[in-house]
């Protein structure tokens, strides 16, 4: 199979990385807290690829189990003493604090594979490609670059496909490139049901549907096109929802006419908020990093300690939109 990769400059690091992986008998794969399909897909997809290529290796995927994503993969129990002799690989995680499962610190060597702009540097080998739509795209790209060395399976293809669909919001986001489509097309050739997978990814729980209703009704958009909504702990409690179940309203709110940038604030501890920032054009990750967060130019996360900081973030977004419309 001959496929032109988008980033031939990092072919070297892919080779280095796979060679390095091949030297270890025990490999433990971590990913970020509050996982999404890309986190689980890249973690479990990579595990599948390594297991299929090297059946004798012990490969584990570890972290908190998320019931909603169990159709992608279950987490392994990893005895703490295994870490000493193990290689740790972390997928889809920009910051060391966001790694799920702190035992990774017990390992001697770490590898980082990520598509977020370089934030924290950690790991013996770091492979960062912020042109990739998703971490799953990167891992599939590694296979497409060295298809003779890496064995793809239907299950790995399903997992990697899920992460690409998840992180691109079904190939809608700006990060979707022609290469993303090529990778997805190659993965689709394996025998898994993409319709079944899409249906699983589309499922909305009744309470999440109610949250969507609430969000659409209460979402405020300024005449400058800055939208926001605040979800209090009390509201989420009344709907029986946790913070991790609030992500589905984020793309939804961006569909409302006139919205240029938008913020979804979710109350964490009393009066303090986690914030998801999205934009249709203005670059927002600088504002995010000024408020204890960071991320992609058009999709970032931040924190607001109180209502005053919420106001501040919204004011800064308004200034940004005004500046960009000049
Ligand atoms: Mn991702």
mmCIF file of N, CA and C and ligand atoms in Angstrom, residues 32 36-39 42 92-93 114-116 133-136 163 167 296, ligand 1:
data_model
loop_
_atom_site.group_PDB
_atom_site.id
_atom_site.type_symbol
_atom_site.label_atom_id
_atom_site.label_comp_id
_atom_site.label_asym_id
_atom_site.label_seq_id
_atom_site.Cartn_x
_atom_site.Cartn_y
_atom_site.Cartn_z
ATOM 1 N N UNK A 32 -5.929 10.888 28.866
ATOM 2 C CA UNK A 32 -6.325 11.962 29.785
ATOM 3 C C UNK A 32 -7.568 11.626 30.617
ATOM 4 N N UNK A 36 -12.601 11.101 26.113
ATOM 5 C CA UNK A 36 -13.560 11.169 25.007
ATOM 6 C C UNK A 36 -13.219 10.006 24.065
ATOM 7 N N UNK A 37 -13.974 9.834 22.981
ATOM 8 C CA UNK A 37 -13.666 8.710 22.083
ATOM 9 C C UNK A 37 -12.236 8.753 21.524
ATOM 10 N N UNK A 38 -11.667 9.937 21.341
ATOM 11 C CA UNK A 38 -10.294 9.988 20.821
ATOM 12 C C UNK A 38 -9.287 9.484 21.866
ATOM 13 N N UNK A 39 -9.531 9.829 23.117
ATOM 14 C CA UNK A 39 -8.624 9.370 24.179
ATOM 15 C C UNK A 39 -8.672 7.848 24.300
ATOM 16 N N UNK A 42 -7.516 6.114 20.878
ATOM 17 C CA UNK A 42 -6.076 6.106 20.624
ATOM 18 C C UNK A 42 -5.374 5.166 21.598
ATOM 19 N N UNK A 92 -2.992 11.484 23.567
ATOM 20 C CA UNK A 92 -4.026 12.538 23.548
ATOM 21 C C UNK A 92 -4.009 13.474 24.760
ATOM 22 N N UNK A 93 -2.880 13.614 25.426
ATOM 23 C CA UNK A 93 -2.848 14.377 26.683
ATOM 24 C C UNK A 93 -1.738 15.424 26.649
ATOM 25 N N UNK A 114 0.599 12.985 20.837
ATOM 26 C CA UNK A 114 -0.489 13.951 21.048
ATOM 27 C C UNK A 114 -0.668 14.876 19.844
ATOM 28 N N UNK A 115 -1.884 15.351 19.683
ATOM 29 C CA UNK A 115 -2.170 16.284 18.586
ATOM 30 C C UNK A 115 -2.512 17.686 19.085
ATOM 31 N N UNK A 116 -2.403 17.913 20.396
ATOM 32 C CA UNK A 116 -2.608 19.270 20.931
ATOM 33 C C UNK A 116 -1.304 20.056 20.796
ATOM 34 N N UNK A 133 -6.120 15.750 13.035
ATOM 35 C CA UNK A 133 -7.459 16.006 13.581
ATOM 36 C C UNK A 133 -7.613 15.403 14.969
ATOM 37 N N UNK A 134 -6.865 14.350 15.222
ATOM 38 C CA UNK A 134 -7.088 13.552 16.424
ATOM 39 C C UNK A 134 -5.846 12.713 16.685
ATOM 40 N N UNK A 135 -5.756 12.234 17.900
ATOM 41 C CA UNK A 135 -4.645 11.339 18.213
ATOM 42 C C UNK A 135 -4.825 10.016 17.458
ATOM 43 N N UNK A 136 -6.077 9.617 17.265
ATOM 44 C CA UNK A 136 -6.348 8.390 16.508
ATOM 45 C C UNK A 136 -5.853 8.515 15.065
ATOM 46 N N UNK A 163 -12.317 7.500 17.237
ATOM 47 C CA UNK A 163 -11.655 8.704 17.737
ATOM 48 C C UNK A 163 -11.643 9.830 16.715
ATOM 49 N N UNK A 167 -13.412 13.377 17.499
ATOM 50 C CA UNK A 167 -12.681 14.646 17.590
ATOM 51 C C UNK A 167 -12.980 15.609 16.449
ATOM 52 N N UNK A 296 -6.617 24.172 21.473
ATOM 53 C CA UNK A 296 -6.492 24.455 20.043
ATOM 54 C C UNK A 296 -6.918 25.901 19.752
HETATM 55 MN MN1 LIG B 1 -8.030 14.249 20.930
#
